[in-house]
Tab-separated table of C-alpha atoms and ligand atoms in Angstrom:
chain	number	residue	atom	x	y	z
A	10	MET	CA	28.346	-69.451	123.087
A	11	PRO	CA	25.840	-70.224	120.814
A	12	VAL	CA	27.967	-72.185	117.816
A	13	THR	CA	26.538	-69.873	114.704
A	14	TYR	CA	26.268	-72.210	111.830
A	15	PRO	CA	28.368	-71.370	108.986
A	16	VAL	CA	25.133	-72.015	106.218
A	17	GLU	CA	27.009	-70.926	103.438
A	18	LEU	CA	30.002	-73.338	103.759
A	19	ALA	CA	27.198	-76.326	104.328
A	20	LYS	CA	25.496	-75.248	101.487
A	21	ALA	CA	28.387	-75.474	99.606
A	22	VAL	CA	28.917	-78.890	101.128
A	23	ALA	CA	25.605	-79.856	100.547
A	24	GLY	CA	25.333	-78.880	96.965
A	25	SER	CA	28.457	-81.740	96.971
A	26	LEU	CA	27.441	-84.462	98.721
A	27	HIS	CA	24.212	-84.379	96.059
A	28	SER	CA	26.599	-84.035	93.100
A	29	ALA	CA	28.746	-86.588	94.280
A	30	ARG	CA	26.550	-89.290	95.049
A	31	GLU	CA	27.493	-91.655	92.462
A	32	GLU	CA	30.353	-91.148	93.021
A	33	ILE	CA	30.968	-91.879	96.513
A	34	VAL	CA	28.352	-94.692	96.952
A	35	ALA	CA	29.961	-96.904	94.599
A	36	ARG	CA	34.130	-95.522	96.331
A	37	TRP	CA	31.347	-96.998	99.140
A	38	LEU	CA	30.505	-100.310	97.492
A	39	ASP	CA	34.104	-100.593	96.694
A	40	ARG	CA	35.587	-100.466	100.211
A	41	ILE	CA	33.010	-103.080	101.467
A	42	ASN	CA	32.837	-105.314	98.583
A	43	ALA	CA	37.037	-105.723	99.617
A	44	ARG	CA	36.621	-106.347	103.028
A	45	VAL	CA	33.325	-108.611	102.399
A	46	ASN	CA	33.883	-111.466	100.553
A	47	LEU	CA	30.562	-111.180	98.819
A	48	ASP	CA	30.007	-110.486	95.282
A	49	ILE	CA	29.025	-107.320	94.711
A	50	GLY	CA	25.751	-107.495	92.928
A	51	LYS	CA	24.474	-108.778	96.669
A	52	ILE	CA	25.750	-106.313	99.004
A	53	PHE	CA	22.676	-104.997	97.651
A	54	PRO	CA	21.039	-107.323	95.141
A	55	THR	CA	18.379	-105.678	93.893
A	56	GLU	CA	18.613	-102.023	92.177
A	57	GLU	CA	15.232	-100.977	94.558
A	58	LEU	CA	18.474	-101.421	97.774
A	59	LEU	CA	20.953	-100.306	95.727
A	60	ASN	CA	18.957	-96.590	95.672
A	61	HIS	CA	19.233	-97.199	98.960
A	62	VAL	CA	23.038	-95.425	99.455
A	63	PRO	CA	22.248	-92.670	97.754
A	64	LEU	CA	19.144	-91.294	99.073
A	65	LEU	CA	21.057	-92.082	102.052
A	66	ILE	CA	24.212	-89.463	100.796
A	67	ASP	CA	20.972	-88.013	99.543
A	68	GLY	CA	20.019	-87.673	103.619
A	69	ILE	CA	23.011	-86.837	104.621
A	70	ALA	CA	23.695	-83.691	102.347
A	71	GLU	CA	20.476	-81.725	103.580
A	72	TYR	CA	20.906	-82.653	107.088
A	73	VAL	CA	24.195	-80.894	106.612
A	74	GLU	CA	22.028	-78.421	104.924
A	75	ASN	CA	18.863	-77.681	107.699
A	76	GLY	CA	22.233	-77.126	110.337
A	77	ASP	CA	19.083	-76.327	112.537
A	78	GLU	CA	17.243	-79.875	112.080
A	79	GLU	CA	17.521	-82.971	113.014
A	80	ILE	CA	16.695	-86.075	110.642
A	81	PRO	CA	13.622	-87.072	111.083
A	82	GLN	CA	12.595	-90.087	112.720
A	83	GLY	CA	10.091	-92.520	111.077
A	84	GLY	CA	11.822	-90.289	108.236
A	85	PRO	CA	12.487	-91.860	104.716
A	86	VAL	CA	15.812	-91.557	105.430
A	87	LEU	CA	16.484	-93.745	108.625
A	88	ALA	CA	13.381	-96.221	107.007
A	89	LYS	CA	16.058	-97.321	104.720
A	90	ALA	CA	18.884	-97.293	107.202
A	91	MET	CA	16.337	-99.262	109.111
A	92	GLU	CA	15.746	-101.626	106.066
A	93	LEU	CA	19.507	-101.720	105.251
A	94	GLY	CA	19.549	-103.640	109.016
A	95	GLU	CA	16.868	-106.012	108.283
A	96	LEU	CA	18.824	-107.132	105.345
A	97	ARG	CA	21.948	-107.123	106.684
A	98	HIS	CA	20.226	-109.676	109.161
A	99	SER	CA	18.602	-111.312	106.160
A	100	GLN	CA	22.970	-112.348	104.531
A	101	GLY	CA	23.599	-113.461	107.755
A	102	PHE	CA	25.808	-110.672	108.493
A	103	ASP	CA	27.427	-109.956	112.185
A	104	ALA	CA	27.337	-106.057	114.407
A	105	TYR	CA	30.744	-106.217	113.596
A	106	GLN	CA	30.577	-106.020	109.972
A	107	ILE	CA	27.718	-103.628	109.731
A	108	LEU	CA	29.650	-101.153	112.295
A	109	LYS	CA	32.463	-102.035	109.669
A	110	GLU	CA	30.165	-100.701	106.919
A	111	HIS	CA	29.279	-97.537	108.203
A	112	GLU	CA	32.505	-97.006	109.163
A	113	ILE	CA	33.385	-97.324	105.758
A	114	LEU	CA	31.261	-94.324	105.199
A	115	GLY	CA	31.820	-91.995	107.208
A	116	ALA	CA	35.819	-92.763	106.113
A	117	ILE	CA	34.429	-92.349	102.629
A	118	LEU	CA	33.026	-88.948	103.618
A	119	PHE	CA	35.903	-87.550	104.954
A	120	SER	CA	37.693	-87.965	102.340
A	121	TYR	CA	35.645	-86.696	100.300
A	122	MET	CA	35.636	-83.586	101.534
A	123	LEU	CA	39.678	-83.085	102.028
A	124	GLU	CA	39.402	-83.606	98.605
A	125	ARG	CA	37.303	-80.608	97.625
A	126	VAL	CA	38.993	-78.523	100.958
A	127	GLU	CA	42.747	-79.697	98.958
A	128	ALA	CA	41.349	-79.017	95.836
A	129	GLY	CA	39.801	-75.160	96.650
A	130	GLU	CA	35.896	-75.973	96.309
A	131	LEU	CA	35.270	-75.537	99.741
A	132	GLU	CA	36.520	-72.264	101.260
A	133	ALA	CA	36.646	-71.456	104.695
A	134	GLY	CA	38.479	-71.113	107.897
A	135	PRO	CA	39.089	-74.251	110.604
A	136	ARG	CA	36.506	-73.415	113.101
A	137	ASP	CA	33.622	-73.664	110.440
A	138	LEU	CA	35.170	-76.592	108.666
A	139	ILE	CA	34.516	-78.777	111.955
A	140	VAL	CA	31.376	-77.285	112.164
A	141	VAL	CA	30.358	-79.084	109.308
A	142	SER	CA	32.515	-81.794	109.750
A	143	HIS	CA	30.668	-82.939	113.335
A	144	ARG	CA	27.230	-82.351	111.404
A	145	VAL	CA	28.189	-85.195	108.455
A	146	ALA	CA	29.915	-87.462	111.089
A	147	HIS	CA	26.664	-87.234	113.450
A	148	ALA	CA	24.386	-87.954	110.448
A	149	VAL	CA	26.866	-91.353	109.695
A	150	GLU	CA	26.837	-91.934	112.988
A	151	MET	CA	22.060	-91.657	113.495
A	152	ILE	CA	22.090	-93.906	110.280
A	153	ARG	CA	24.210	-96.314	111.896
A	154	GLN	CA	21.973	-96.150	114.790
A	155	ALA	CA	19.018	-96.965	112.849
A	156	THR	CA	20.517	-99.574	111.187
A	157	MET	CA	22.212	-101.003	114.108
A	158	SER	CA	19.328	-101.340	116.062
A	159	HIS	CA	17.153	-102.581	113.823
A	160	PHE	CA	19.526	-105.375	113.333
A	161	LEU	CA	19.277	-106.231	116.978
A	162	ARG	CA	16.011	-106.080	117.222
A	163	VAL	CA	14.584	-108.232	114.250
A	164	SER	CA	18.137	-110.484	115.494
A	165	GLY	CA	16.592	-110.276	118.832
A	166	ASN	CA	12.811	-111.501	117.387
A	167	ARG	CA	14.363	-114.612	116.033
A	168	ILE	CA	15.970	-115.808	119.004
A	169	LYS	CA	12.817	-114.822	120.775
A	170	GLU	CA	10.713	-117.048	118.436
A	171	GLN	CA	13.588	-119.624	118.267
A	172	GLU	CA	14.053	-120.036	122.444
A	173	SER	CA	9.796	-120.350	122.076
A	174	ARG	CA	10.450	-122.974	119.768
A	175	LEU	CA	13.276	-124.706	121.440
A	176	ARG	CA	10.954	-124.859	124.976
A	177	ARG	CA	7.694	-126.245	123.071
A	178	PHE	CA	9.626	-128.814	120.851
A	179	ASN	CA	11.641	-129.543	125.338
A	180	ARG	CA	7.757	-129.820	126.398
A	181	MET	CA	6.785	-131.681	124.103
A	182	VAL	CA	9.251	-134.206	123.660
A	183	SER	CA	9.372	-135.041	127.114
A	184	HIS	CA	6.240	-135.268	127.928
A	185	GLU	CA	6.253	-138.223	124.748
A	186	LEU	CA	9.290	-139.897	125.861
A	187	LYS	CA	7.957	-140.175	129.438
A	188	ASN	CA	4.235	-141.884	128.145
A	189	ARG	CA	6.635	-144.252	125.505
A	190	VAL	CA	8.645	-145.270	128.789
A	191	GLY	CA	5.848	-145.463	130.881
A	192	ALA	CA	4.090	-147.774	128.441
A	193	ILE	CA	7.541	-149.797	128.152
A	194	ARG	CA	8.028	-150.502	131.769
A	195	GLY	CA	4.805	-151.517	132.467
A	196	ALA	CA	4.151	-153.963	129.521
A	197	SER	CA	7.432	-155.280	130.617
A	198	ALA	CA	6.640	-155.660	134.299
A	199	LEU	CA	3.512	-157.657	133.466
A	200	LEU	CA	4.840	-159.545	131.351
A	201	THR	CA	6.801	-161.528	134.231
A	202	GLU	CA	3.487	-162.222	135.761
A	203	SER	CA	3.068	-166.129	135.233
A	204	TRP	CA	-1.441	-165.694	134.967
A	205	LEU	CA	-0.712	-164.097	131.916
A	206	SER	CA	-2.744	-166.118	129.223
A	207	ASP	CA	-0.873	-166.357	125.809
A	208	GLU	CA	-3.077	-163.466	124.720
A	209	ASP	CA	-2.028	-160.770	126.957
A	210	ARG	CA	1.547	-162.037	126.530
A	211	THR	CA	1.753	-161.206	122.964
A	212	ARG	CA	-0.515	-158.262	123.441
A	213	PHE	CA	1.996	-157.049	125.917
A	214	HIS	CA	4.673	-157.599	123.713
A	215	ARG	CA	3.616	-156.498	120.686
A	216	MET	CA	2.799	-153.166	123.451
A	217	LEU	CA	7.168	-152.937	123.873
A	218	ILE	CA	7.321	-153.209	119.963
A	219	GLU	CA	5.086	-150.293	118.828
A	220	ASN	CA	6.133	-147.818	121.942
A	221	SER	CA	10.101	-149.122	121.604
A	222	ASP	CA	9.494	-148.120	117.904
A	223	ALA	CA	8.227	-144.603	118.892
A	224	LEU	CA	10.710	-143.944	120.796
A	225	GLN	CA	13.036	-144.866	118.432
A	226	HIS	CA	10.981	-142.069	115.804
A	227	VAL	CA	11.379	-139.326	118.425
A	228	LEU	CA	14.894	-140.420	118.730
A	229	ASP	CA	15.602	-139.660	114.489
A	230	ASN	CA	13.842	-136.894	114.661
A	231	LEU	CA	16.643	-135.895	117.648
A	232	GLU	CA	19.403	-136.789	115.468
A	233	ALA	CA	18.095	-134.849	112.521
A	234	LEU	CA	17.558	-131.794	114.430
A	235	SER	CA	20.598	-131.777	116.374
A	236	ARG	CA	22.524	-132.067	112.292
A	237	ILE	CA	20.569	-128.551	111.218
A	238	ASP	CA	22.820	-125.735	111.353
A	239	ALA	CA	21.680	-123.583	114.277
A	240	ASP	CA	22.161	-121.080	111.358
A	241	ALA	CA	19.618	-121.789	109.398
A	242	ARG	CA	20.563	-118.100	106.815
A	243	GLN	CA	23.527	-120.447	106.343
A	244	ALA	CA	23.101	-123.262	106.229
A	245	ARG	CA	23.437	-125.334	103.302
A	246	ASN	CA	24.785	-128.145	102.189
A	247	VAL	CA	23.489	-131.119	99.821
A	248	LEU	CA	21.431	-130.551	96.593
A	249	LEU	CA	17.379	-131.325	96.859
A	250	PRO	CA	17.979	-134.538	94.872
A	251	GLN	CA	20.444	-136.254	96.733
A	252	ALA	CA	18.490	-135.317	99.974
A	253	VAL	CA	15.527	-136.288	99.111
A	254	ALA	CA	17.112	-139.711	98.206
A	255	GLU	CA	18.727	-140.357	101.569
A	256	ALA	CA	15.202	-139.554	102.882
A	257	VAL	CA	13.639	-142.009	101.168
A	258	ARG	CA	16.593	-144.432	101.283
A	259	GLN	CA	16.158	-144.566	105.119
A	260	LEU	CA	12.387	-146.034	105.140
A	261	ARG	CA	13.920	-148.721	102.326
A	262	GLY	CA	12.294	-152.033	103.959
A	263	ALA	CA	8.623	-149.463	105.478
A	264	ASP	CA	7.654	-149.209	102.041
A	265	ASP	CA	8.034	-152.516	100.868
A	266	ALA	CA	6.349	-153.967	103.982
A	267	LYS	CA	2.991	-152.496	103.091
A	268	GLY	CA	3.263	-152.284	99.279
A	269	VAL	CA	3.935	-148.555	97.885
A	270	LEU	CA	6.000	-147.766	95.748
A	271	ILE	CA	8.184	-144.775	96.445
A	272	ALA	CA	8.782	-142.705	93.054
A	273	VAL	CA	10.766	-139.992	93.149
A	274	ALA	CA	10.220	-136.995	90.392
A	275	GLU	CA	13.570	-137.355	87.781
A	276	ASP	CA	13.663	-133.263	88.013
A	277	LEU	CA	13.471	-132.300	91.047
A	278	PRO	CA	15.026	-128.271	90.910
A	279	PRO	CA	18.940	-128.846	92.424
A	280	ILE	CA	18.851	-126.692	94.603
A	281	GLU	CA	21.071	-126.215	97.992
A	282	VAL	CA	19.525	-126.986	100.883
A	283	ASP	CA	19.756	-127.539	104.704
A	284	ALA	CA	20.408	-131.865	104.406
A	285	ALA	CA	19.129	-132.406	107.153
A	286	ALA	CA	15.926	-130.556	108.007
A	287	THR	CA	14.660	-130.937	104.846
A	288	GLU	CA	15.613	-135.221	105.426
A	289	LEU	CA	13.359	-134.878	108.652
A	290	CYS	CA	10.925	-133.375	106.344
A	291	VAL	CA	11.256	-135.612	103.643
A	292	SER	CA	11.747	-138.680	105.474
A	293	ASN	CA	8.366	-137.877	108.066
A	294	TYR	CA	5.779	-136.548	105.125
A	295	VAL	CA	6.879	-139.822	103.353
A	296	SER	CA	6.599	-142.651	106.195
A	297	ASN	CA	2.839	-141.385	106.831
A	298	ALA	CA	2.463	-141.488	103.477
A	299	ILE	CA	3.399	-145.379	103.678
A	300	LYS	CA	1.963	-145.763	106.775
A	301	TYR	CA	-2.147	-144.465	106.041
A	302	CYS	CA	-1.741	-146.059	102.826
A	303	ASP	CA	-4.739	-147.779	101.350
A	304	HIS	CA	-5.257	-150.730	102.161
A	305	SER	CA	-8.107	-151.479	99.246
A	306	LYS	CA	-6.326	-149.911	96.697
A	307	LEU	CA	-4.009	-152.954	93.838
A	308	ASP	CA	-1.641	-149.964	93.428
A	309	ARG	CA	-0.407	-147.641	96.566
A	310	TRP	CA	2.175	-145.729	95.372
A	311	VAL	CA	4.141	-142.170	96.981
A	312	LYS	CA	5.110	-139.479	94.432
A	313	VAL	CA	7.634	-137.191	95.666
A	314	ASP	CA	8.266	-133.825	93.738
A	315	ALA	CA	9.219	-130.032	94.044
A	316	ASP	CA	9.146	-126.699	92.095
A	317	TYR	CA	11.146	-123.312	92.201
A	318	THR	CA	10.533	-119.723	91.850
A	319	PHE	CA	12.108	-116.541	91.668
A	320	THR	CA	10.532	-113.435	92.157
A	321	SER	CA	12.469	-110.668	90.779
A	322	GLY	CA	10.464	-108.246	93.235
A	323	PRO	CA	12.681	-105.833	96.006
A	324	ASP	CA	13.775	-108.460	98.242
A	325	GLY	CA	14.152	-110.977	95.107
A	326	GLU	CA	12.780	-114.113	97.635
A	327	GLY	CA	13.261	-117.320	95.984
A	328	GLU	CA	10.805	-120.401	97.131
A	329	LEU	CA	11.670	-124.049	97.450
A	330	ARG	CA	7.913	-126.147	97.400
A	331	VAL	CA	8.046	-129.906	98.285
A	332	PHE	CA	5.065	-132.357	98.118
A	333	VAL	CA	4.783	-136.020	99.383
A	334	ARG	CA	1.971	-136.910	97.498
A	335	ASP	CA	-0.277	-140.311	97.742
A	336	ASN	CA	-2.681	-141.761	97.163
A	337	GLY	CA	-3.565	-143.325	100.694
A	338	ILE	CA	-6.953	-142.953	102.891
A	339	GLY	CA	-6.107	-139.064	103.403
A	340	VAL	CA	-7.903	-137.427	106.204
A	341	PRO	CA	-11.808	-136.980	106.822
A	342	PRO	CA	-12.408	-132.851	106.271
A	343	GLU	CA	-13.051	-131.995	110.141
A	344	ALA	CA	-8.856	-133.255	111.278
A	345	ARG	CA	-7.308	-131.613	108.502
A	346	GLY	CA	-7.497	-128.430	110.078
A	347	ARG	CA	-5.129	-129.453	113.290
A	348	LEU	CA	-3.158	-132.116	111.225
A	349	PHE	CA	0.063	-130.371	112.295
A	350	ASP	CA	-1.056	-129.290	115.614
A	351	GLU	CA	0.584	-131.524	118.504
A	352	TYR	CA	-0.011	-135.023	119.580
A	353	TYR	CA	-2.956	-134.834	117.202
A	354	ARG	CA	-4.236	-138.269	115.082
A	355	ALA	CA	-6.641	-137.768	112.606
A	356	HIS	CA	-7.646	-141.387	112.271
A	357	SER	CA	-7.790	-143.785	115.367
A	358	GLU	CA	-5.643	-146.754	116.124
A	359	THR	CA	-8.862	-148.628	115.813
A	360	VAL	CA	-9.869	-148.371	112.507
A	361	THR	CA	-6.340	-147.892	110.429
A	362	ASP	CA	-4.404	-149.947	112.606
A	363	VAL	CA	-1.354	-148.007	112.312
A	364	SER	CA	0.347	-146.188	116.285
A	365	GLY	CA	1.709	-142.866	116.372
A	366	THR	CA	3.256	-140.070	118.443
A	367	GLY	CA	1.491	-137.100	116.371
A	368	ILE	CA	4.905	-135.329	116.786
A	369	GLY	CA	6.331	-136.522	113.251
A	370	LEU	CA	4.190	-133.120	111.842
A	371	SER	CA	4.221	-131.165	114.429
A	372	ILE	CA	7.981	-131.031	114.400
A	373	VAL	CA	8.032	-130.467	110.254
A	374	ARG	CA	6.014	-127.485	111.326
A	375	GLU	CA	8.184	-126.193	113.770
A	376	THR	CA	11.483	-127.320	111.778
A	377	VAL	CA	10.276	-125.594	108.591
A	378	ALA	CA	9.085	-123.074	110.529
A	379	SER	CA	12.589	-121.833	112.205
A	380	MET	CA	14.289	-121.647	108.817
A	381	GLY	CA	11.638	-119.046	107.885
A	382	GLY	CA	9.141	-121.696	105.691
A	383	LYS	CA	5.248	-122.541	105.562
A	384	SER	CA	4.116	-126.803	106.275
A	385	TRP	CA	1.232	-127.226	104.513
A	386	ALA	CA	-1.927	-130.275	104.221
A	387	GLU	CA	-4.087	-130.631	100.583
A	388	PHE	CA	-6.770	-133.108	99.448
A	389	PRO	CA	-7.584	-132.902	96.093
A	390	ALA	CA	-10.962	-134.049	94.982
A	391	GLU	CA	-10.247	-137.262	93.976
A	392	GLY	CA	-8.629	-138.808	97.657
A	393	GLY	CA	-5.396	-139.114	98.885
A	394	SER	CA	-2.937	-136.379	100.431
A	395	ILE	CA	-0.981	-133.866	99.034
A	396	PHE	CA	1.830	-132.698	102.210
A	397	ALA	CA	3.796	-129.960	101.156
A	398	PHE	CA	6.624	-127.027	102.760
A	399	SER	CA	8.784	-124.547	101.409
A	400	LEU	CA	11.748	-123.239	101.942
A	401	PRO	CA	12.965	-119.455	101.448
A	402	SER	CA	15.786	-118.934	99.016
A	403	ARG	CA	17.549	-115.379	98.295
A	404	ARG	CA	19.984	-116.873	95.957
A	405	GLN	CA	19.908	-116.350	92.948
A	406	GLU	CA	22.709	-119.174	92.467
A	407	ASP	CA	18.909	-121.394	93.191
A	408	ALA	CA	17.406	-119.676	90.441
A	409	ALA	CA	20.336	-120.383	87.890
A	410	ALA	CA	20.183	-124.095	88.953
A	411	ALA	CA	16.633	-124.349	88.755
A	412	GLY	CA	16.546	-122.681	85.172
A	413	THR	CA	14.851	-119.672	86.579
A	414	PRO	CA	17.629	-117.238	86.068
A	415	ARG	CA	16.890	-113.135	86.435
A	416	ALA	CA	18.294	-110.930	83.898
A	417	ASP	CA	21.478	-110.223	86.036
A	418	ALA	CA	21.987	-113.390	88.222
A	419	THR	CA	25.899	-113.035	87.996
A	420	PRO	CA	26.027	-117.583	89.851
A	421	THR	CA	28.724	-117.420	92.647
A	422	LYS	CA	30.119	-119.261	95.110
A	423	LEU	CA	28.676	-119.232	98.929
A	424	PRO	CA	28.979	-115.637	101.021
A	425	GLY	CA	31.519	-117.069	103.520
A	426	LEU	CA	31.201	-113.532	105.133
A	427	THR	CA	34.860	-112.873	106.367
A	428	PHE	CA	35.517	-108.959	107.278
A	429	GLU	CA	39.426	-108.957	108.071
B	522	ADP	P1	1.752	-139.589	113.977
B	522	ADP	O1	1.615	-140.347	112.956
B	522	ADP	O2	2.540	-140.241	114.899
B	522	ADP	O3	-0.233	-140.014	114.610
B	522	ADP	P2	1.615	-137.165	113.030
B	522	ADP	O4	1.622	-136.403	113.430
B	522	ADP	O5	3.199	-137.803	111.955
B	522	ADP	O6	2.041	-138.359	113.823
B	522	ADP	O7	0.286	-137.175	111.794
B	522	ADP	C1	-0.558	-137.052	112.971
B	522	ADP	C2	-1.941	-137.785	111.812
B	522	ADP	O8	-2.146	-136.771	110.927
B	522	ADP	C3	-1.541	-139.095	112.178
B	522	ADP	O9	-2.387	-139.322	113.219
B	522	ADP	C4	-2.695	-139.284	110.691
B	522	ADP	O10	-4.333	-139.509	110.987
B	522	ADP	C5	-2.222	-137.968	110.020
B	522	ADP	N1	-1.333	-138.161	108.637
B	522	ADP	C6	-0.517	-137.584	108.951
B	522	ADP	N2	0.012	-138.059	107.168
B	522	ADP	C7	-1.051	-138.325	106.490
B	522	ADP	C8	-1.248	-139.247	105.155
B	522	ADP	N3	0.072	-139.227	104.630
B	522	ADP	N4	-2.357	-139.692	105.457
B	522	ADP	C9	-3.448	-139.376	105.888
B	522	ADP	N5	-3.268	-139.043	106.842
B	522	ADP	C10	-2.193	-138.200	107.350
């Protein structure tokens, strides 16, 4: 027997949900806040995102009212639910937390309806109440599915990207290690030959040193990469000035040998960064700036500075940019587009007398990209180079620390997302 839809009751429930939407949203936020250790302003960090929730409630109300229609795929309600999935992914929620969040929404809608029934505002028989309640439950389910499937899609894509990055990286490192070890074995075998001239002996000896230095460089990068937090969205453990100081400290000696002065800006924004990733990028850039210094200049320098911008757009994106500037030999215009490619070297060893691997910049590019940032180089008219990278941040504390607080910024501790 076809179920006749209780139109009058559905209208009353829909009207009630529409008019109480702010109250329902407030209850939902309170309940999520009580369960997730996250500041309430961060559950929906911007006005626009906060507006999503009343729209979801409106969508549920309309679905209940129009008993014979489905929530349109691609319509505004499911689109908002999908955006919620994306937001939760960027906030580092896991699938369980999202399911919990929607369970709470369902529970709140049901207790709200129960209150209306007990207050005598929704007069209807049990059958009709069950039919309308089922419709509410189905709407919540559709929203949950849209949020969850989008969350899983975003997570899946991120994992795929990371996998292919890792595969490329593996290929590059094995190729590099093989070449270097091959050169070391070849040179050391030849060094045992009695017929070698002193000149050859010195040359092979130099090859041993250069190739083992290059191996050390790859190993240092590998070690730094292994310290980078697997979940780049959560990893932030030192302030930028400390990370830069550590990277520069590691290069002490190299700068003296080349007569290059390293200057670090005193006003680096005190933003929390992933220590290993930042040190890796800064030390690759600074060591290149030292290696490719201009010996014809008396005054050789490398300068590290940074800036931070925070936009109050829908997602309130912040961006930290770090610049390593030098007055070195620069890069010929025709080579600039390929600098960050694997194995690419813009200067031949006969010109610079600098041996290298051509993988440092590609490791920087991969590392920064895996954290959602960018790496690039600029070449000022007066000569030298600027190598830069950016890292994104959504944190209002970063804006506050950098001295660009938003009106609604409330400094809080790191979001430790724990659901009891
Ligand atoms: P490597 O230094 O081992 O060759 P990288 O990937 O670090 O490898 O750099 C790639 C190339 O980019 C270098 O070979 C060099 O030609 C160029 N390069 C990098 N940094 C600088 C710099 N600061 N000034 C001039 N050229 C640079």
